[in-house]
């Protein structure tokens, strides 16, 4: 069987070890005689699996007891609504750095006043605007950022200081890719399908003092406090994806955790950006100082050549390299599970293509 290097933005590549373990345990988990998919979410066996996933997240991210860790449904997109439903009383600050950031602020406008503190929308989100402490509204209920912009290939290289205003972060595409001090945040959420595990779960990390503030009309499955009280099980959780996330986190821990994977992620990104900077054919699309370590966006000088390259790459074992339609060109999503060898292979294929173009 030939596995390709999958550069998809999400759902994305998973560690092979995790997939193999899942395959080995498919028909019978432990001595249970049944697949994890067939277990009751209330059973002792399954609760152990759930708790194991949460405790790995806590360990790998250094999440203290001041925070709840919830594993919910409705995706990161559901949290675009859940954040204002749980926190917005009068006004919130939002930084508009991409399509998902924009979607989140449009959703929040249904629930209260949204102050767009800074935006790079006019420049097709090629950079992260600078945030100074004086940009933070002292009376805001929270301050909202998107730490990595999946479509545009940009990331915050430093986390804004919002003082006593709770910082809320959509970390979907770079959670666990670099060390973050969780204590700087009021809320962190992430759709699992980028860097945690398979799709079907949104991880929500919320500081306990922010619980219990939800609007009275908040549906209970979006109410963080009610979900915290019910151990994320007011309804049936995504049992299998939570188990799979646990296997992926076990792999990450074995690799050496976030610090080690961060070094590897820097190596991977540098290899690719260095090549883009020296290439005569391919150019990076994001501003240099804001370049993402997870999503590398680039293009050639014209759309036909881009399409030709995507075809060439696909024929050479490089899957899902086509860029998002809002940016065009190509995007290489190089999350934690993408090995250095995959990035090297991509660069080799790009070099071959570029050499062919010169002939
Ligand atoms: C993928 C993504 C989303 C959307 O996630 P869903 O789980 O599909 O709702 C939101 N924000 C960011 C930054 C993303 O990368």
Tab-separated table of C-alpha atoms and ligand atoms in Angstrom:
chain	number	residue	atom	x	y	z
A	1	UNK	CA	0.000	0.000	0.000
A	2	UNK	CA	1.293	3.403	-1.001
A	3	UNK	CA	0.551	6.271	1.331
A	4	UNK	CA	0.947	9.728	-0.196
A	5	UNK	CA	2.140	12.850	1.554
A	6	UNK	CA	-1.144	14.615	2.263
A	7	UNK	CA	-0.861	18.398	2.465
A	8	UNK	CA	-4.594	18.964	3.062
A	9	UNK	CA	-5.629	21.861	5.304
A	10	UNK	CA	-8.018	19.708	7.316
A	11	UNK	CA	-9.068	16.998	7.700
A	12	UNK	CA	-5.393	16.337	7.359
A	13	UNK	CA	-2.609	13.823	7.694
A	14	UNK	CA	-2.569	11.764	10.913
A	15	UNK	CA	0.395	9.958	12.485
A	16	UNK	CA	0.737	6.521	10.909
A	17	UNK	CA	1.344	4.975	14.338
A	18	UNK	CA	-2.054	6.194	15.530
A	19	UNK	CA	-3.788	4.760	12.469
A	20	UNK	CA	-2.038	1.433	12.926
A	21	UNK	CA	-3.008	1.198	16.570
A	22	UNK	CA	-6.612	2.039	15.700
A	23	UNK	CA	-6.568	-0.670	13.031
A	24	UNK	CA	-5.212	-3.227	15.503
A	25	UNK	CA	-7.921	-2.313	18.027
A	26	UNK	CA	-10.719	-1.982	15.484
A	27	UNK	CA	-12.642	-5.187	16.230
A	28	UNK	CA	-11.999	-5.419	19.938
A	29	UNK	CA	-10.687	-2.690	22.214
A	30	UNK	CA	-8.649	-4.329	24.966
A	31	UNK	CA	-10.640	-7.232	26.350
A	32	UNK	CA	-13.985	-5.534	25.696
A	33	UNK	CA	-14.876	-7.691	22.698
A	34	UNK	CA	-16.171	-4.635	20.866
A	35	UNK	CA	-14.945	-1.707	18.836
A	36	UNK	CA	-14.622	1.675	20.567
A	37	UNK	CA	-17.347	2.780	18.131
A	38	UNK	CA	-19.704	0.280	19.705
A	39	UNK	CA	-19.082	1.249	23.342
A	40	UNK	CA	-21.582	3.197	25.412
A	41	UNK	CA	-20.291	6.678	26.148
A	42	UNK	CA	-21.397	6.099	29.754
A	43	UNK	CA	-19.428	2.870	30.152
A	44	UNK	CA	-16.420	2.715	32.467
A	45	UNK	CA	-14.225	1.599	29.574
A	46	UNK	CA	-15.170	4.546	27.415
A	47	UNK	CA	-14.945	7.120	30.208
A	48	UNK	CA	-11.336	5.977	30.668
A	49	UNK	CA	-10.649	6.599	26.968
A	50	UNK	CA	-12.248	10.061	27.182
A	51	UNK	CA	-10.343	11.002	30.341
A	52	UNK	CA	-7.093	9.764	28.809
A	53	UNK	CA	-7.522	12.116	25.813
A	54	UNK	CA	-8.264	15.070	28.102
A	55	UNK	CA	-5.350	14.313	30.411
A	56	UNK	CA	-2.934	14.093	27.454
A	57	UNK	CA	-4.166	17.485	26.244
A	58	UNK	CA	-3.659	18.921	29.726
A	59	UNK	CA	-0.180	17.460	29.981
A	60	UNK	CA	1.000	18.431	26.490
A	61	UNK	CA	-0.307	22.006	26.722
A	62	UNK	CA	0.369	22.556	30.418
A	63	UNK	CA	-3.291	23.319	31.168
A	64	UNK	CA	-3.809	24.038	34.873
A	65	UNK	CA	-6.809	23.167	37.051
A	66	UNK	CA	-8.015	26.746	36.574
A	67	UNK	CA	-9.298	25.598	33.173
A	68	UNK	CA	-11.976	23.210	31.962
A	69	UNK	CA	-11.248	21.112	28.873
A	70	UNK	CA	-14.380	20.337	26.859
A	71	UNK	CA	-14.649	18.040	23.830
A	72	UNK	CA	-17.723	19.189	21.955
A	73	UNK	CA	-19.426	19.112	18.562
A	74	UNK	CA	-20.404	21.769	16.049
A	75	UNK	CA	-16.803	22.460	15.091
A	76	UNK	CA	-14.830	25.638	15.459
A	77	UNK	CA	-17.667	27.254	13.509
A	78	UNK	CA	-20.072	26.364	16.313
A	79	UNK	CA	-17.750	28.158	18.728
A	80	UNK	CA	-17.966	31.317	16.578
A	81	UNK	CA	-21.507	31.476	18.036
A	82	UNK	CA	-20.775	29.827	21.388
A	83	UNK	CA	-18.143	32.440	22.291
A	84	UNK	CA	-20.561	35.402	22.146
A	85	UNK	CA	-23.396	33.332	23.616
A	86	UNK	CA	-21.227	32.510	26.631
A	87	UNK	CA	-19.360	35.800	27.044
A	88	UNK	CA	-20.830	38.737	25.164
A	89	UNK	CA	-22.813	41.103	27.376
A	90	UNK	CA	-22.290	44.456	25.653
A	91	UNK	CA	-19.201	44.649	23.501
A	92	UNK	CA	-16.303	42.545	22.212
A	93	UNK	CA	-13.054	43.356	20.383
A	94	UNK	CA	-12.187	41.313	17.289
A	95	UNK	CA	-9.087	41.249	15.112
A	96	UNK	CA	-9.952	40.470	11.489
A	97	UNK	CA	-7.038	38.467	10.074
A	98	UNK	CA	-8.723	36.002	7.746
A	99	UNK	CA	-11.861	34.327	6.534
A	100	UNK	CA	-12.446	32.416	9.766
A	101	UNK	CA	-11.749	35.500	11.906
A	102	UNK	CA	-14.228	37.408	9.767
A	103	UNK	CA	-16.826	34.648	10.030
A	104	UNK	CA	-16.459	34.708	13.804
A	105	UNK	CA	-17.029	38.446	14.075
A	106	UNK	CA	-20.045	38.338	11.748
A	107	UNK	CA	-21.521	35.622	13.974
A	108	UNK	CA	-20.827	37.682	17.122
A	109	UNK	CA	-22.651	40.698	15.654
A	110	UNK	CA	-25.895	38.755	16.172
A	111	UNK	CA	-25.362	38.930	19.937
A	112	UNK	CA	-23.886	42.332	20.689
A	113	UNK	CA	-21.594	45.134	19.607
A	114	UNK	CA	-18.453	44.055	17.781
A	115	UNK	CA	-15.505	46.408	17.645
A	116	UNK	CA	-13.090	45.499	14.845
A	117	UNK	CA	-9.841	46.586	16.449
A	118	UNK	CA	-7.642	45.933	13.429
A	119	UNK	CA	-8.002	44.254	10.057
A	120	UNK	CA	-5.884	43.158	7.114
A	121	UNK	CA	-8.967	42.430	4.984
A	122	UNK	CA	-8.126	45.217	2.487
A	123	UNK	CA	-4.828	43.481	1.705
A	124	UNK	CA	-6.388	40.050	1.267
A	125	UNK	CA	-5.146	39.110	4.737
A	126	UNK	CA	-1.465	38.865	3.820
A	127	UNK	CA	-0.348	39.984	7.272
A	128	UNK	CA	-1.265	40.214	10.968
A	129	UNK	CA	-1.852	43.820	12.074
A	130	UNK	CA	0.121	44.999	15.086
A	131	UNK	CA	-1.881	45.093	18.318
A	132	UNK	CA	-0.836	47.529	21.015
A	133	UNK	CA	-2.171	47.467	24.589
A	134	UNK	CA	-4.008	50.778	23.911
A	135	UNK	CA	-5.992	49.014	21.138
A	136	UNK	CA	-7.753	46.885	23.738
A	137	UNK	CA	-11.105	48.333	24.863
A	138	UNK	CA	-11.012	48.373	28.651
A	139	UNK	CA	-14.766	47.682	28.784
A	140	UNK	CA	-14.791	44.799	26.281
A	141	UNK	CA	-16.190	41.475	27.476
A	142	UNK	CA	-13.366	39.744	25.602
A	143	UNK	CA	-10.724	40.243	22.931
A	144	UNK	CA	-10.768	37.770	20.036
A	145	UNK	CA	-7.909	36.575	17.823
A	146	UNK	CA	-7.204	33.741	15.365
A	147	UNK	CA	-3.663	32.585	16.155
A	148	UNK	CA	-3.079	31.005	12.740
A	149	UNK	CA	-4.898	31.874	9.539
A	150	UNK	CA	-5.268	28.582	7.726
A	151	UNK	CA	-6.335	29.955	4.355
A	152	UNK	CA	-3.878	32.836	4.104
A	153	UNK	CA	-0.845	31.271	5.768
A	154	UNK	CA	-0.205	33.823	8.507
A	155	UNK	CA	0.253	33.516	12.257
A	156	UNK	CA	0.730	35.673	15.327
A	157	UNK	CA	4.372	35.503	16.358
A	158	UNK	CA	3.525	37.100	19.700
A	159	UNK	CA	0.316	36.986	21.683
A	160	UNK	CA	-1.241	40.406	22.373
A	161	UNK	CA	-1.352	41.546	25.989
A	162	UNK	CA	-5.000	42.296	26.726
A	163	UNK	CA	-4.566	42.982	30.438
A	164	UNK	CA	-7.665	42.073	32.413
A	165	UNK	CA	-9.824	41.637	29.280
A	166	UNK	CA	-10.125	37.869	28.611
A	167	UNK	CA	-8.299	36.801	25.472
A	168	UNK	CA	-10.246	34.342	23.298
A	169	UNK	CA	-8.334	32.467	20.608
A	170	UNK	CA	-9.351	30.322	17.675
A	171	UNK	CA	-6.281	28.076	17.621
A	172	UNK	CA	-7.714	25.525	15.174
A	173	UNK	CA	-4.736	25.361	12.852
A	174	UNK	CA	-1.782	25.802	15.186
A	175	UNK	CA	-2.739	24.368	18.565
A	176	UNK	CA	0.047	22.028	19.795
A	177	UNK	CA	2.388	23.205	17.014
A	178	UNK	CA	4.362	25.565	19.241
A	179	UNK	CA	4.409	26.227	22.987
A	180	UNK	CA	1.593	28.555	24.095
A	181	UNK	CA	1.219	29.810	27.648
A	182	UNK	CA	-2.389	28.807	28.247
A	183	UNK	CA	-2.521	31.165	31.245
A	184	UNK	CA	-2.502	34.132	28.860
A	185	UNK	CA	-5.874	33.062	27.480
A	186	UNK	CA	-9.420	33.121	28.784
A	187	UNK	CA	-10.623	30.688	26.132
A	188	UNK	CA	-8.862	28.599	23.490
A	189	UNK	CA	-10.795	26.527	20.998
A	190	UNK	CA	-9.745	24.393	18.056
A	191	UNK	CA	-11.439	22.154	15.520
A	192	UNK	CA	-9.616	18.853	16.027
A	193	UNK	CA	-9.175	18.045	12.339
A	194	UNK	CA	-6.127	20.256	11.798
A	195	UNK	CA	-3.614	19.369	14.464
A	196	UNK	CA	-5.266	17.197	17.106
A	197	UNK	CA	-6.945	14.245	15.399
A	198	UNK	CA	-9.791	13.437	13.029
A	199	UNK	CA	-12.830	15.672	12.416
A	200	UNK	CA	-15.931	15.590	14.608
A	201	UNK	CA	-14.688	17.282	17.765
A	202	UNK	CA	-13.979	20.845	18.801
A	203	UNK	CA	-11.675	21.189	21.789
A	204	UNK	CA	-12.612	24.082	24.091
A	205	UNK	CA	-10.298	25.170	26.918
A	206	UNK	CA	-12.024	27.693	29.133
A	207	UNK	CA	-10.897	29.430	32.319
A	208	UNK	CA	-13.288	28.475	35.091
A	209	UNK	CA	-14.093	32.043	36.138
A	210	UNK	CA	-15.577	32.616	32.654
A	211	UNK	CA	-18.174	29.882	33.142
A	212	UNK	CA	-21.727	30.694	34.149
A	213	UNK	CA	-22.046	33.900	32.127
A	214	UNK	CA	-24.071	32.506	29.226
A	215	UNK	CA	-27.095	34.330	27.843
A	216	UNK	CA	-30.303	32.729	29.156
A	217	UNK	CA	-31.334	31.717	25.627
A	218	UNK	CA	-28.101	29.781	24.990
A	219	UNK	CA	-28.855	26.221	23.815
A	220	UNK	CA	-27.514	23.921	26.512
A	221	UNK	CA	-25.138	22.107	24.174
A	222	UNK	CA	-23.400	25.456	23.547
A	223	UNK	CA	-23.344	26.429	27.230
A	224	UNK	CA	-19.800	25.812	28.479
A	225	UNK	CA	-20.807	25.668	32.129
A	226	UNK	CA	-23.542	23.118	31.532
A	227	UNK	CA	-21.188	21.073	29.369
A	228	UNK	CA	-18.455	21.297	32.027
A	229	UNK	CA	-20.890	20.065	34.691
A	230	UNK	CA	-21.868	17.161	32.425
A	231	UNK	CA	-18.272	16.206	31.516
A	232	UNK	CA	-18.912	17.209	27.862
A	233	UNK	CA	-21.707	14.635	27.768
A	234	UNK	CA	-25.013	16.490	27.764
A	235	UNK	CA	-25.435	14.623	24.510
A	236	UNK	CA	-23.509	11.701	23.047
A	237	UNK	CA	-19.981	12.898	22.322
A	238	UNK	CA	-18.051	11.975	19.173
A	239	UNK	CA	-16.782	8.832	20.864
A	240	UNK	CA	-14.513	7.449	18.146
A	241	UNK	CA	-12.847	10.740	17.077
A	242	UNK	CA	-12.099	11.407	20.773
A	243	UNK	CA	-10.431	7.999	21.042
A	244	UNK	CA	-8.472	8.710	17.835
A	245	UNK	CA	-7.398	12.089	19.192
A	246	UNK	CA	-6.008	10.231	22.201
A	247	UNK	CA	-3.934	7.974	19.949
A	248	UNK	CA	-2.593	11.018	18.064
A	249	UNK	CA	-1.715	12.763	21.332
A	250	UNK	CA	0.048	9.620	22.582
A	251	UNK	CA	2.165	9.794	19.431
A	252	UNK	CA	2.931	13.473	20.048
A	253	UNK	CA	3.958	12.730	23.617
A	254	UNK	CA	6.241	9.924	22.450
A	255	UNK	CA	7.838	12.236	19.905
A	256	UNK	CA	8.834	14.492	22.800
A	257	UNK	CA	5.824	16.781	23.121
A	258	UNK	CA	5.205	20.318	21.931
A	259	UNK	CA	8.739	21.616	22.459
A	260	UNK	CA	10.245	18.922	20.232
A	261	UNK	CA	7.521	19.121	17.578
A	262	UNK	CA	7.936	22.919	17.525
A	263	UNK	CA	11.614	22.517	16.613
A	264	UNK	CA	10.656	20.072	13.880
A	265	UNK	CA	7.908	22.413	12.639
A	266	UNK	CA	10.431	25.250	12.406
A	267	UNK	CA	12.797	23.042	10.413
A	268	UNK	CA	9.996	22.022	8.029
A	269	UNK	CA	8.767	25.575	7.487
A	270	UNK	CA	12.288	26.941	7.010
A	271	UNK	CA	13.102	24.324	4.372
A	272	UNK	CA	10.031	25.305	2.371
A	273	UNK	CA	10.244	29.087	2.821
A	274	UNK	CA	13.982	29.089	2.034
A	275	UNK	CA	13.242	27.314	-1.220
A	276	UNK	CA	10.365	29.721	-2.012
A	277	UNK	CA	12.685	32.678	-1.394
A	278	UNK	CA	15.303	31.404	-3.806
A	279	UNK	CA	12.933	30.006	-6.442
A	280	UNK	CA	12.465	31.990	-9.651
A	281	UNK	CA	9.097	30.355	-10.299
A	282	UNK	CA	7.353	30.022	-6.918
A	283	UNK	CA	6.679	32.907	-4.533
A	284	UNK	CA	5.267	32.927	-0.994
A	285	UNK	CA	2.042	34.974	-0.664
A	286	UNK	CA	2.126	35.940	3.044
A	287	UNK	CA	4.262	38.764	4.438
A	288	UNK	CA	7.546	37.334	5.617
A	289	UNK	CA	7.304	38.356	9.278
A	290	UNK	CA	3.830	36.795	9.586
A	291	UNK	CA	4.500	33.494	7.880
A	292	UNK	CA	2.668	30.494	9.287
A	293	UNK	CA	4.558	27.399	10.369
A	294	UNK	CA	1.533	25.261	9.529
A	295	UNK	CA	0.081	26.519	6.229
A	296	UNK	CA	2.536	27.634	3.575
A	297	UNK	CA	0.819	29.559	0.777
A	298	UNK	CA	2.594	30.158	-2.537
A	299	UNK	CA	2.033	30.577	-6.230
A	300	UNK	CA	3.732	30.922	-9.601
A	301	UNK	CA	3.323	33.891	-11.918
A	302	UNK	CA	0.093	32.610	-13.467
A	303	UNK	CA	-2.942	30.480	-12.704
A	304	UNK	CA	-2.391	28.023	-15.577
A	305	UNK	CA	1.094	27.213	-14.333
A	306	UNK	CA	-0.331	26.775	-10.821
A	307	UNK	CA	-2.856	24.269	-12.146
A	308	UNK	CA	-0.148	22.509	-14.116
A	309	UNK	CA	2.010	22.249	-10.996
A	310	UNK	CA	-0.851	20.861	-8.895
A	311	UNK	CA	-1.304	18.120	-11.525
A	312	UNK	CA	2.414	17.385	-11.637
A	313	UNK	CA	2.639	17.241	-7.845
A	314	UNK	CA	-0.387	14.938	-7.585
A	315	UNK	CA	1.188	12.547	-10.090
A	316	UNK	CA	4.277	12.520	-7.886
A	317	UNK	CA	2.733	11.517	-4.563
A	318	UNK	CA	1.904	15.020	-3.283
A	319	UNK	CA	-1.805	15.193	-2.404
A	320	UNK	CA	-4.052	18.204	-1.777
A	321	UNK	CA	-1.586	20.959	-2.570
A	322	UNK	CA	-4.102	23.226	-4.329
A	323	UNK	CA	-4.603	26.555	-2.576
A	324	UNK	CA	-7.884	27.908	-1.223
A	325	UNK	CA	-9.893	29.772	-3.851
A	326	UNK	CA	-9.593	33.030	-1.876
A	327	UNK	CA	-5.812	33.017	-2.344
A	328	UNK	CA	-5.323	30.836	-5.414
A	329	UNK	CA	-2.038	29.113	-6.120
A	330	UNK	CA	-0.920	26.407	-3.738
A	331	UNK	CA	-1.028	25.722	-0.025
A	332	UNK	CA	1.082	23.167	1.787
A	333	UNK	CA	-0.410	22.377	5.170
A	334	UNK	CA	2.422	20.923	7.192
A	335	UNK	CA	0.832	20.119	10.545
A	336	UNK	CA	2.553	18.117	13.276
A	337	UNK	CA	1.952	14.759	11.580
A	338	UNK	CA	3.723	15.797	8.345
A	339	UNK	CA	7.256	14.403	8.533
A	340	UNK	CA	10.319	16.391	7.419
A	341	UNK	CA	10.677	13.838	4.594
A	342	UNK	CA	7.276	14.932	3.226
A	343	UNK	CA	8.400	18.546	2.994
A	344	UNK	CA	11.678	17.490	1.383
A	345	UNK	CA	9.742	15.447	-1.148
A	346	UNK	CA	7.523	18.456	-1.936
A	347	UNK	CA	10.591	20.650	-2.475
A	348	UNK	CA	12.146	18.015	-4.754
A	349	UNK	CA	8.965	17.923	-6.827
A	350	UNK	CA	8.876	21.739	-6.988
A	351	UNK	CA	12.512	21.826	-8.092
A	352	UNK	CA	11.869	19.235	-10.791
A	353	UNK	CA	8.904	21.228	-12.050
A	354	UNK	CA	10.849	24.453	-12.019
A	355	UNK	CA	13.760	22.855	-13.892
A	356	UNK	CA	11.335	21.563	-16.542
A	357	UNK	CA	9.901	25.042	-17.013
A	358	UNK	CA	13.327	26.458	-17.848
A	359	UNK	CA	13.955	23.922	-20.628
B	1	LIG	C1	-10.753	24.995	9.907
B	1	LIG	C2	-10.907	26.192	10.720
B	1	LIG	C3	-12.145	26.594	11.228
B	1	LIG	C4	-13.411	25.837	10.933
B	1	LIG	O1	-13.430	24.644	11.618
B	1	LIG	P1	-14.726	23.704	11.626
B	1	LIG	O2	-14.360	22.686	12.653
B	1	LIG	O3	-14.868	23.156	10.241
B	1	LIG	O4	-15.902	24.501	12.001
B	1	LIG	C5	-12.195	27.724	12.010
B	1	LIG	N1	-11.088	28.443	12.282
B	1	LIG	C6	-9.881	28.097	11.780
B	1	LIG	C7	-8.694	28.942	12.098
B	1	LIG	C8	-9.750	26.968	10.990
B	1	LIG	O5	-8.557	26.626	10.499
